[in-house]
Amino acid sequence: QKEVEQNSGPLSVPEGAIASLNCTYSDRGSQSFFWYRQYSGKSPELIMSIYSNGDKEDGRFTAQLNKASQYVSLLIRDSQPSDSATYLCAVNINLNDKIIFGKGTRLHILP
Amino acid sequence: ETGVTQSPTHLIKTRGQQVTLRCSSQSGHNTVSWYQQALGQGPQFIFQYYREEENGRGNFPPRFSGLQFPNYSSELNVNALELDDSALYLCASSLATQGSGYTFGSGTRLTVV
């Protein structure tokens, strides 16, 4: 059974601090990795994708991938109240295959 | 460039009824995937369509069925609705073989009473 695991939270972080979200996956052959943000009552929105080991930065967001440890993380710097949402980790094993989602981590930024 | 559109946005059905949900994919995308998201859970994969053929199916019973049309739009049909089918149904489009992630529609909130 291919799985993506996340801590459901809630994760509470003071405004301006760094939020760190973590995810592990079971299939070692996974090729593509994504972070989606989902506000309550809305659909998921892709915020980061990463395909190779290391860090990828985009504005306040940094995705980190360690394939040997089967571990993906998302760092949000200078957290803002508008970052409060559920963050979904997702994994794609083959390029034309389905994407499997974790259950999501609820992030709450404290003003 | 148009995004992914889903209809209807909300729907209330009675247990045992049938429902059809619709999705128009983003321009240029040839693959449509359907997901069910129960409250507090992550999206669960139902099935994916590529060039009008089913290209993978999740752990859902046969009463969940789908279609993809030549213009790449898609339908999700659910027969014999059960209370547990109440969820947000998400359609996502993508370009096959690109592995660049999905663009989701706004979803259809289905309530079965």
Short mmCIF file of C-alpha atoms in Angstrom, two decimals:
data_model
loop_
_atom_site.label_atom_id
_atom_site.label_comp_id
_atom_site.label_asym_id
_atom_site.label_seq_id
_atom_site.Cartn_x
_atom_site.Cartn_y
_atom_site.Cartn_z
CA GLN A 1 0.00 0.00 0.00
CA LYS A 2 1.56 3.25 -1.14
CA GLU A 3 1.19 5.86 1.60
CA VAL A 4 1.98 9.44 2.43
CA GLU A 5 2.12 10.28 6.12
CA GLN A 6 1.75 13.67 7.78
CA ASN A 7 1.17 14.85 11.32
CA SER A 8 -2.41 16.17 11.36
CA GLY A 9 -1.59 18.96 13.81
CA PRO A 10 -2.68 21.56 14.55
CA LEU A 11 0.72 23.17 14.37
CA SER A 12 0.71 26.59 16.02
CA VAL A 13 3.47 29.04 15.06
CA PRO A 14 3.87 32.70 16.10
CA GLU A 15 3.60 35.30 13.37
CA GLY A 16 7.01 36.02 11.86
CA ALA A 17 8.50 32.67 12.87
CA ILE A 18 9.41 29.72 10.64
CA ALA A 19 6.79 27.02 10.17
CA SER A 20 8.16 23.54 9.45
CA LEU A 21 5.90 20.90 7.92
CA ASN A 22 7.01 17.32 7.43
CA CYS A 23 5.96 14.35 5.34
CA THR A 24 7.17 10.79 4.78
CA TYR A 25 6.28 8.46 1.92
CA SER A 26 6.46 4.72 1.55
CA ASP A 27 7.26 4.09 -2.13
CA ARG A 28 10.98 4.46 -2.76
CA GLY A 29 10.34 4.79 -6.49
CA SER A 30 8.40 8.03 -6.11
CA GLN A 31 9.54 10.69 -8.57
CA SER A 32 7.60 13.90 -8.01
CA PHE A 33 6.67 15.62 -4.77
CA PHE A 34 4.23 18.43 -4.14
CA TRP A 35 2.91 20.68 -1.42
CA TYR A 36 -0.63 21.97 -1.68
CA ARG A 37 -2.31 24.57 0.50
CA GLN A 38 -6.01 24.22 1.25
CA TYR A 39 -8.06 26.87 2.96
CA SER A 40 -11.18 25.74 4.79
CA GLY A 41 -13.98 25.01 2.34
CA LYS A 42 -11.75 25.57 -0.70
CA SER A 43 -9.92 23.27 -3.10
CA PRO A 44 -6.18 22.51 -2.87
CA GLU A 45 -3.76 24.96 -4.47
CA LEU A 46 -0.30 23.87 -5.63
CA ILE A 47 2.40 25.94 -3.92
CA MET A 48 5.60 23.94 -4.42
CA SER A 49 6.90 21.03 -6.45
CA ILE A 50 10.26 19.30 -6.08
CA TYR A 51 11.82 16.49 -8.07
CA SER A 52 15.43 16.04 -6.92
CA ASN A 53 17.23 15.83 -3.60
CA GLY A 54 18.01 19.09 -1.86
CA ASP A 55 16.26 22.38 -1.34
CA LYS A 56 14.05 24.42 -3.63
CA GLU A 57 13.15 27.97 -2.68
CA ASP A 58 10.26 30.10 -3.91
CA GLY A 59 9.74 33.34 -2.04
CA ARG A 60 9.00 32.55 1.61
CA PHE A 61 8.61 28.83 0.86
CA THR A 62 11.39 26.21 0.80
CA ALA A 63 10.76 22.58 -0.07
CA GLN A 64 13.30 19.99 1.01
CA LEU A 65 13.59 16.46 -0.36
CA ASN A 66 15.62 13.54 0.96
CA LYS A 67 14.92 10.45 -1.15
CA ALA A 68 17.23 8.22 0.90
CA SER A 69 15.14 8.96 4.00
CA GLN A 70 11.88 9.16 2.00
CA TYR A 71 11.21 12.52 3.58
CA VAL A 72 9.80 15.80 2.25
CA SER A 73 9.43 19.02 4.18
CA LEU A 74 8.11 22.53 3.66
CA LEU A 75 9.48 25.57 5.45
CA ILE A 76 7.52 28.81 5.56
CA ARG A 77 9.62 31.80 6.60
CA ASP A 78 8.17 34.97 8.14
CA SER A 79 4.83 33.23 8.75
CA GLN A 80 1.76 35.36 8.23
CA PRO A 81 -1.82 34.85 9.52
CA SER A 82 -2.82 34.29 5.88
CA ASP A 83 -0.63 31.16 5.90
CA SER A 84 -3.11 29.52 8.29
CA ALA A 85 -4.47 26.58 6.29
CA THR A 86 -4.12 22.85 5.83
CA TYR A 87 -0.99 21.81 3.97
CA LEU A 88 -1.20 18.63 1.92
CA CYS A 89 1.87 16.64 0.95
CA ALA A 90 1.45 14.72 -2.31
CA VAL A 91 3.58 12.18 -4.15
CA ASN A 92 3.58 11.00 -7.77
CA ILE A 93 5.28 7.68 -8.45
CA ASN A 94 5.32 7.82 -12.23
CA LEU A 95 4.93 10.91 -14.38
CA ASN A 96 1.61 9.74 -15.83
CA ASP A 97 0.36 8.10 -12.66
CA LYS A 98 -1.99 9.31 -9.97
CA ILE A 99 -0.89 11.64 -7.20
CA ILE A 100 -1.35 10.30 -3.67
CA PHE A 101 -2.11 12.76 -0.91
CA GLY A 102 -1.43 12.74 2.79
CA LYS A 103 -4.15 13.67 5.25
CA GLY A 104 -2.71 17.16 5.66
CA THR A 105 -1.30 19.23 8.50
CA ARG A 106 -3.36 22.08 9.91
CA LEU A 107 -1.19 25.15 10.41
CA HIS A 108 -2.30 28.01 12.64
CA ILE A 109 -0.27 31.24 12.66
CA LEU A 110 -0.74 33.11 15.92
CA PRO A 111 -0.97 36.92 15.48
CA GLU B 1 -6.23 30.25 -20.45
CA THR B 2 -9.25 28.88 -18.60
CA GLY B 3 -8.95 26.96 -15.36
CA VAL B 4 -10.72 23.81 -14.21
CA THR B 5 -14.44 24.27 -13.72
CA GLN B 6 -16.77 21.94 -11.87
CA SER B 7 -20.54 21.81 -11.66
CA PRO B 8 -22.64 21.92 -9.66
CA THR B 9 -20.95 23.57 -6.64
CA HIS B 10 -23.35 22.07 -4.11
CA LEU B 11 -25.76 19.16 -4.30
CA ILE B 12 -28.11 17.43 -1.90
CA LYS B 13 -29.28 13.92 -2.75
CA THR B 14 -31.23 11.20 -1.02
CA ARG B 15 -29.71 7.83 -0.17
CA GLY B 16 -30.16 5.42 -3.06
CA GLN B 17 -30.28 8.11 -5.74
CA GLN B 18 -27.77 8.61 -8.54
CA VAL B 19 -25.65 11.70 -9.19
CA THR B 20 -23.54 13.05 -12.04
CA LEU B 21 -20.77 15.57 -11.44
CA ARG B 22 -19.10 17.46 -14.27
CA CYS B 23 -15.65 18.84 -14.88
CA SER B 24 -14.08 20.91 -17.66
CA SER B 25 -10.32 20.58 -17.75
CA GLN B 26 -7.84 23.41 -18.09
CA SER B 27 -7.01 24.34 -21.65
CA GLY B 28 -4.20 22.15 -23.01
CA HIS B 29 -4.60 19.46 -20.33
CA ASN B 30 -5.44 15.93 -21.50
CA THR B 31 -5.74 14.09 -18.19
CA VAL B 32 -8.50 14.36 -15.60
CA SER B 33 -8.36 12.85 -12.12
CA TRP B 34 -11.18 12.65 -9.63
CA TYR B 35 -10.77 12.72 -5.85
CA GLN B 36 -13.11 12.36 -2.89
CA GLN B 37 -12.28 14.41 0.19
CA ALA B 38 -14.17 13.69 3.39
CA LEU B 39 -14.14 16.29 6.15
CA GLY B 40 -10.76 16.44 7.87
CA GLN B 41 -9.15 13.98 5.46
CA GLY B 42 -6.84 14.25 2.50
CA PRO B 43 -8.14 13.75 -1.04
CA GLN B 44 -8.63 10.08 -1.92
CA PHE B 45 -8.00 9.04 -5.52
CA ILE B 46 -11.10 7.71 -7.31
CA PHE B 47 -9.88 7.34 -10.91
CA GLN B 48 -8.02 9.04 -13.69
CA TYR B 49 -8.86 9.44 -17.38
CA TYR B 50 -6.36 9.95 -20.17
CA ARG B 51 -7.50 10.33 -23.77
CA GLU B 52 -10.98 9.01 -22.93
CA GLU B 53 -9.67 5.82 -21.31
CA GLU B 54 -9.54 4.99 -17.61
CA ASN B 55 -5.90 5.17 -16.54
CA GLY B 56 -5.91 3.93 -12.97
CA ARG B 57 -8.51 3.48 -10.28
CA GLY B 58 -8.43 3.79 -6.51
CA ASN B 59 -10.18 1.68 -3.91
CA PHE B 60 -13.74 2.68 -4.79
CA PRO B 61 -16.65 0.33 -5.64
CA PRO B 62 -17.99 -0.05 -9.21
CA ARG B 63 -20.93 2.22 -8.45
CA PHE B 64 -18.39 5.03 -8.94
CA SER B 65 -17.91 5.37 -12.69
CA GLY B 66 -16.66 8.00 -15.07
CA LEU B 67 -16.28 9.25 -18.60
CA GLN B 68 -13.93 11.51 -20.47
CA PHE B 69 -15.05 13.22 -23.66
CA PRO B 70 -13.04 14.13 -26.79
CA ASN B 71 -12.65 17.71 -25.50
CA TYR B 72 -11.13 16.21 -22.30
CA SER B 73 -14.03 17.23 -20.09
CA SER B 74 -15.20 14.52 -17.72
CA GLU B 75 -18.09 13.19 -15.67
CA LEU B 76 -18.19 11.31 -12.39
CA ASN B 77 -21.27 9.18 -11.81
CA VAL B 78 -22.20 7.65 -8.49
CA ASN B 79 -25.07 5.16 -8.27
CA ALA B 80 -26.97 3.97 -5.21
CA LEU B 81 -25.75 6.83 -3.06
CA GLU B 82 -24.84 6.09 0.54
CA LEU B 83 -24.57 8.48 3.47
CA ASP B 84 -20.77 8.00 3.51
CA ASP B 85 -20.58 9.37 -0.03
CA SER B 86 -21.11 12.82 1.46
CA ALA B 87 -17.87 14.67 0.68
CA LEU B 88 -16.15 17.27 -1.43
CA TYR B 89 -15.51 15.84 -4.91
CA LEU B 90 -12.50 17.35 -6.61
CA CYS B 91 -11.59 17.24 -10.26
CA ALA B 92 -8.00 17.90 -11.27
CA SER B 93 -6.53 18.29 -14.72
CA SER B 94 -2.95 17.83 -15.84
CA LEU B 95 -0.79 17.19 -18.85
CA ALA B 96 0.15 13.52 -18.91
CA THR B 97 3.82 12.60 -18.71
CA GLN B 98 4.70 16.05 -17.42
CA GLY B 99 4.53 15.21 -13.74
CA SER B 100 4.02 18.87 -12.94
CA GLY B 101 1.17 18.47 -10.52
CA TYR B 102 -2.53 19.02 -10.75
CA THR B 103 -4.75 22.05 -11.15
CA PHE B 104 -7.89 21.53 -9.10
CA GLY B 105 -11.36 22.80 -9.74
CA SER B 106 -13.31 24.40 -6.93
CA GLY B 107 -15.06 21.12 -6.15
CA THR B 108 -18.60 19.86 -5.73
CA ARG B 109 -19.91 19.51 -2.19
CA LEU B 110 -22.23 16.48 -2.16
CA THR B 111 -24.50 15.86 0.80
CA VAL B 112 -26.42 12.58 0.97
CA VAL B 113 -29.37 12.54 3.37
#
